Amino acid sequence: MPDTRLNLSAGIASVAVATILVLAKLWALSLTGSLSIAASLADSAMDFLIAAGGLLAIYYASRPPDDDHTFGHTSAEDLAALAQSVFILVSAGVIGVTSVRRLLSPAPKEMMAEGAGIAVMILSIVLTIALVLWQRHVARKTGSKVVSADSLHYVGDLIPNIGAILALLASSMFGFHQLDSVVALGAAGILVVGALNIGKSAWDALMDRAAPPEMIEAIETMAKDMPGIYAYHDLKTRMAGSKPFVNIHIEVNGDQTLREAHAISAGLKRQILDAYPNADVIVHKDVAGEAD
């Protein structure tokens, strides 16, 4: 399926970028001793674990329904996104505590080889921007929560990376070493906000939260405007990963043939699928005026 291939491409790209950045930042940290680079390294290490887990979730979620999972495996995306949020929160906590301890230390740690650190952070920014652009393109096409969550996390990486460059410049040019810890503390705060947003979205899906209001409104409009439908009721939706499930009852003329009634329900189903190709749609037919 095209959506699966796109999601897998985003997952593979995320793993590749995270691997490159972990190796580069390890080298930079060994030279500089910068806490802001250490924070960025911890974040990239978490990126690698999350990206690898997300890639597995995307692959598993793409599997077709079977006897044990008749509605498919798309909830694996939500489980992976929820795990992502937990990992990010733990990472943010470690970075935040370390930053505060260093800020309170009477002798701030001096950094070295700031030029090498700056070069690595510039590489990190360039690769991150390229990855985020591709992930956002994929997320718009497929609606994948895993890809969207991963993209959000990498966007959050940009500000700490820029801050790390500023901290290294401040240390190199002015001897102001405390900015390094301040930047790392700000990065931790950004991670916390992103993790809570990711976790809420995944939790809502696992709890069978309804589809977005704009989608429900669009389906209602389709049912109202479809010729042959007198009324509709019991419109129910839920999300599993990036896959929406739609159930709707329509009221049609009870005196027409089954073939004619089926053509009306099939027309509504096609219209919904044209707007939401990844949806699972069930349309139930009732006799108009006898829908109790």
Coordinates of C-alpha atoms in Angstrom, one line a residue:
M1 CA 0.0 0.0 0.0
P2 CA 1.3 3.5 -0.8
D3 CA 0.6 4.8 2.7
T4 CA 2.5 2.0 4.3
R5 CA 5.5 2.6 2.0
L6 CA 5.5 6.3 2.9
N7 CA 5.3 5.6 6.6
L8 CA 8.1 3.1 6.4
S9 CA 10.3 5.5 4.5
A10 CA 9.8 8.1 7.2
G11 CA 10.6 5.5 9.9
I12 CA 13.8 4.4 8.1
A13 CA 14.9 8.0 7.6
S14 CA 14.3 8.8 11.3
V15 CA 16.4 5.8 12.4
A16 CA 19.2 6.7 10.0
V17 CA 19.3 10.4 11.1
A18 CA 19.2 9.5 14.8
T19 CA 22.1 7.0 14.3
I20 CA 24.3 9.6 12.6
L21 CA 23.5 12.3 15.2
V22 CA 24.2 9.9 18.1
L23 CA 27.7 9.1 16.8
A24 CA 28.4 12.8 15.9
K25 CA 27.3 14.1 19.3
L26 CA 29.3 11.4 21.2
W27 CA 32.4 12.7 19.4
A28 CA 31.5 16.3 20.1
L29 CA 30.8 15.6 23.8
S30 CA 34.1 13.8 24.3
L31 CA 35.9 17.0 23.0
T32 CA 33.8 19.7 24.6
G33 CA 32.3 18.4 27.8
S34 CA 29.2 20.6 27.1
L35 CA 26.1 19.8 29.0
S36 CA 23.9 21.3 26.2
I37 CA 25.5 18.8 23.8
A38 CA 25.0 16.0 26.4
A39 CA 21.4 17.0 26.6
S40 CA 21.2 16.9 22.8
L41 CA 23.0 13.6 22.8
A42 CA 20.5 12.1 25.3
D43 CA 17.7 13.4 23.2
S44 CA 19.2 11.8 20.0
A45 CA 19.7 8.5 21.8
M46 CA 16.1 8.6 22.8
D47 CA 15.2 9.5 19.2
F48 CA 17.0 6.4 18.0
L49 CA 15.1 4.1 20.4
I50 CA 11.8 5.8 19.7
A51 CA 12.4 5.8 15.9
A52 CA 13.3 2.1 16.0
G53 CA 10.2 1.3 18.0
G54 CA 8.1 3.5 15.8
L55 CA 9.4 1.7 12.7
L56 CA 8.4 -1.7 14.1
A57 CA 5.0 -0.3 15.0
I58 CA 4.4 1.1 11.5
Y59 CA 5.4 -2.3 10.0
Y60 CA 3.1 -4.2 12.5
A61 CA 0.2 -1.8 12.0
S62 CA 0.4 -2.3 8.2
R63 CA -0.4 -6.0 8.6
P64 CA -3.9 -7.0 7.3
P65 CA -6.6 -8.2 9.6
D66 CA -6.4 -11.8 10.8
D67 CA -8.5 -14.2 12.9
D68 CA -7.2 -12.7 16.2
H69 CA -7.3 -9.0 15.0
T70 CA -10.3 -8.7 12.8
F71 CA -10.1 -4.9 12.8
G72 CA -6.4 -4.9 11.9
H73 CA -3.3 -3.9 13.9
T74 CA -3.4 -0.1 13.7
S75 CA -3.6 0.4 17.4
A76 CA 0.1 -0.6 17.5
E77 CA 0.8 3.0 16.4
D78 CA -0.9 4.4 19.5
L79 CA 0.9 2.0 21.8
A80 CA 4.2 3.1 20.2
A81 CA 3.3 6.8 20.5
L82 CA 2.4 6.3 24.2
A83 CA 5.8 4.7 24.8
Q84 CA 7.4 7.6 23.0
S85 CA 5.9 10.1 25.4
V86 CA 7.1 8.1 28.4
F87 CA 10.7 7.9 27.0
I88 CA 10.7 11.6 26.3
L89 CA 9.5 12.5 29.8
V90 CA 12.2 10.4 31.4
S91 CA 14.8 12.0 29.1
A92 CA 13.6 15.5 30.0
G93 CA 13.7 14.7 33.7
V94 CA 17.3 13.5 33.6
I95 CA 18.4 16.6 31.6
G96 CA 16.5 19.0 33.8
V97 CA 17.9 17.6 37.1
T98 CA 21.5 17.6 35.7
S99 CA 21.0 21.2 34.5
V100 CA 19.8 22.5 37.8
R101 CA 22.7 20.7 39.7
R102 CA 25.3 22.3 37.4
L103 CA 23.7 25.8 37.7
L104 CA 23.8 25.5 41.5
S105 CA 27.4 24.3 41.4
P106 CA 29.8 26.9 42.8
A107 CA 32.4 26.2 40.1
P108 CA 30.8 26.1 36.6
K109 CA 32.3 23.5 34.3
E110 CA 34.4 24.9 31.5
M111 CA 34.1 23.7 28.0
M112 CA 36.7 23.0 25.3
A113 CA 36.9 22.6 21.6
E114 CA 33.8 24.7 21.1
G115 CA 34.4 24.8 17.3
A116 CA 34.0 21.1 16.9
G117 CA 30.8 21.2 18.9
I118 CA 29.3 24.0 16.9
A119 CA 30.1 22.1 13.6
V120 CA 28.3 19.0 14.9
M121 CA 25.3 21.0 16.0
I122 CA 25.0 22.7 12.6
L123 CA 25.1 19.2 11.0
S124 CA 22.3 18.2 13.5
I125 CA 20.2 21.1 12.5
V126 CA 20.5 20.5 8.8
L127 CA 19.7 16.8 9.0
T128 CA 16.8 17.5 11.4
I129 CA 15.2 20.1 9.1
A130 CA 15.4 17.7 6.1
L131 CA 13.9 14.9 8.1
V132 CA 11.1 17.0 9.6
L133 CA 10.1 18.2 6.1
W134 CA 9.8 14.7 4.8
Q135 CA 8.0 13.4 7.9
R136 CA 5.4 16.2 7.7
H137 CA 4.8 15.4 4.0
V138 CA 4.3 11.8 5.0
A139 CA 2.0 12.6 8.0
R140 CA -0.2 14.8 5.8
K141 CA -0.5 12.0 3.2
T142 CA -1.1 9.1 5.6
G143 CA -2.3 10.6 8.9
S144 CA 0.2 8.3 10.9
K145 CA 0.4 9.2 14.6
V146 CA 3.8 7.6 14.9
V147 CA 5.3 9.7 12.1
S148 CA 3.5 12.9 13.4
A149 CA 4.8 12.3 16.9
D150 CA 8.3 11.6 15.7
S151 CA 8.2 14.8 13.6
L152 CA 7.0 16.9 16.6
H153 CA 9.9 15.5 18.6
Y154 CA 12.4 16.5 16.0
V155 CA 10.9 20.0 15.7
G156 CA 11.5 20.3 19.5
D157 CA 15.1 19.3 18.9
L158 CA 15.8 22.3 16.7
I159 CA 15.5 24.9 19.4
P160 CA 17.9 23.1 21.8
N161 CA 20.4 22.5 19.0
I162 CA 20.4 26.3 18.2
G163 CA 20.7 27.0 21.9
A164 CA 23.6 24.6 22.2
I165 CA 25.4 26.6 19.4
L166 CA 24.7 29.9 21.3
A167 CA 26.0 28.3 24.5
L168 CA 29.2 27.1 22.8
L169 CA 29.7 30.6 21.3
A170 CA 29.1 32.3 24.7
S171 CA 31.7 30.0 26.3
S172 CA 34.2 30.4 23.5
M173 CA 33.9 34.2 23.1
F174 CA 32.9 35.5 26.6
G175 CA 33.7 32.6 29.0
F176 CA 30.0 32.5 30.0
H177 CA 29.7 28.8 30.8
Q178 CA 26.3 29.0 32.7
L179 CA 24.4 29.5 29.5
D180 CA 25.1 25.9 28.6
S181 CA 23.0 24.7 31.6
V182 CA 20.2 27.3 30.9
V183 CA 19.9 26.0 27.3
A184 CA 19.7 22.4 28.5
L185 CA 17.0 23.3 31.1
G186 CA 15.0 25.0 28.4
A187 CA 15.4 21.9 26.2
A188 CA 14.0 19.8 29.0
G189 CA 10.9 22.0 29.2
I190 CA 10.2 21.7 25.5
L191 CA 10.5 17.9 25.7
V192 CA 8.0 17.8 28.5
V193 CA 5.4 19.8 26.6
G194 CA 5.9 17.7 23.5
A195 CA 5.7 14.4 25.4
L196 CA 2.4 15.4 27.1
N197 CA 0.8 16.3 23.7
I198 CA 2.0 13.0 22.1
G199 CA 0.8 11.0 25.1
K200 CA -2.7 12.6 25.2
S201 CA -3.2 11.9 21.5
A202 CA -2.2 8.3 21.8
W203 CA -4.3 7.8 25.0
D204 CA -7.4 9.3 23.4
A205 CA -7.0 6.8 20.5
L206 CA -6.5 3.8 22.8
M207 CA -9.7 4.9 24.6
D208 CA -11.6 4.9 21.3
R209 CA -12.0 8.6 21.2
A210 CA -14.2 9.8 18.3
A211 CA -12.7 11.1 15.1
P212 CA -11.9 14.8 14.8
P213 CA -15.0 17.0 14.8
E214 CA -14.3 18.3 11.3
M215 CA -14.4 14.7 9.9
I216 CA -17.7 13.9 11.7
E217 CA -19.2 17.1 10.3
A218 CA -18.1 16.3 6.8
I219 CA -19.6 12.8 7.0
E220 CA -22.9 14.3 8.3
T221 CA -23.0 16.7 5.4
M222 CA -22.4 13.8 2.9
A223 CA -25.3 11.8 4.5
K224 CA -27.6 14.9 4.4
D225 CA -26.8 15.7 0.8
M226 CA -26.9 12.1 -0.6
P227 CA -30.0 11.5 -2.9
G228 CA -32.2 8.7 -1.6
I229 CA -31.3 9.2 2.1
Y230 CA -34.2 10.5 4.1
A231 CA -32.3 10.7 7.4
Y232 CA -29.4 9.3 9.3
H233 CA -28.7 8.3 12.9
D234 CA -26.2 6.5 15.2
L235 CA -23.2 8.0 13.5
K236 CA -20.3 6.6 15.5
T237 CA -16.6 7.0 14.9
R238 CA -13.3 6.0 16.6
M239 CA -9.6 6.2 15.8
A240 CA -7.1 3.4 15.9
G241 CA -3.6 4.7 15.0
S242 CA -4.1 6.6 11.8
K243 CA -7.2 4.6 10.8
P244 CA -10.7 6.0 11.4
F245 CA -13.6 3.6 11.9
V246 CA -17.0 4.9 10.8
N247 CA -20.5 3.4 11.5
I248 CA -23.6 5.1 10.3
H249 CA -27.3 4.2 9.9
I250 CA -29.2 5.7 7.0
E251 CA -33.0 5.7 6.4
V252 CA -34.1 4.8 2.9
N253 CA -37.4 4.1 1.1
G254 CA -38.5 0.7 2.2
D255 CA -40.5 0.0 -1.0
Q256 CA -37.5 0.2 -3.3
T257 CA -35.6 -2.9 -4.3
L258 CA -32.7 -4.2 -2.3
R259 CA -30.4 -3.4 -5.2
E260 CA -31.6 0.2 -5.3
A261 CA -31.1 0.6 -1.5
H262 CA -27.7 -1.0 -1.7
A263 CA -26.7 1.4 -4.4
I264 CA -27.5 4.4 -2.1
S265 CA -25.5 3.0 0.8
A266 CA -22.6 2.1 -1.5
G267 CA -22.6 5.6 -2.9
L268 CA -22.3 7.1 0.6
K269 CA -19.6 4.7 1.5
R270 CA -17.6 5.6 -1.7
Q271 CA -18.0 9.3 -0.9
I272 CA -16.6 8.8 2.6
L273 CA -13.7 6.7 1.3
D274 CA -12.9 9.3 -1.4
A275 CA -12.5 11.9 1.4
Y276 CA -10.8 9.5 3.9
P277 CA -9.2 6.6 2.0
N278 CA -7.8 4.9 5.1
A279 CA -11.2 4.7 6.8
D280 CA -13.1 1.5 7.6
V281 CA -16.8 2.3 6.8
I282 CA -20.0 0.4 7.6
V283 CA -23.3 1.8 6.4
H284 CA -26.5 0.1 7.8
K285 CA -29.8 0.6 6.0
D286 CA -33.1 1.2 7.9
V287 CA -36.6 1.8 6.5
A288 CA -37.5 5.5 6.6
G289 CA -39.9 6.2 9.5
E290 CA -39.2 2.8 11.1
A291 CA -35.8 3.3 12.6
D292 CA -36.7 2.7 16.2

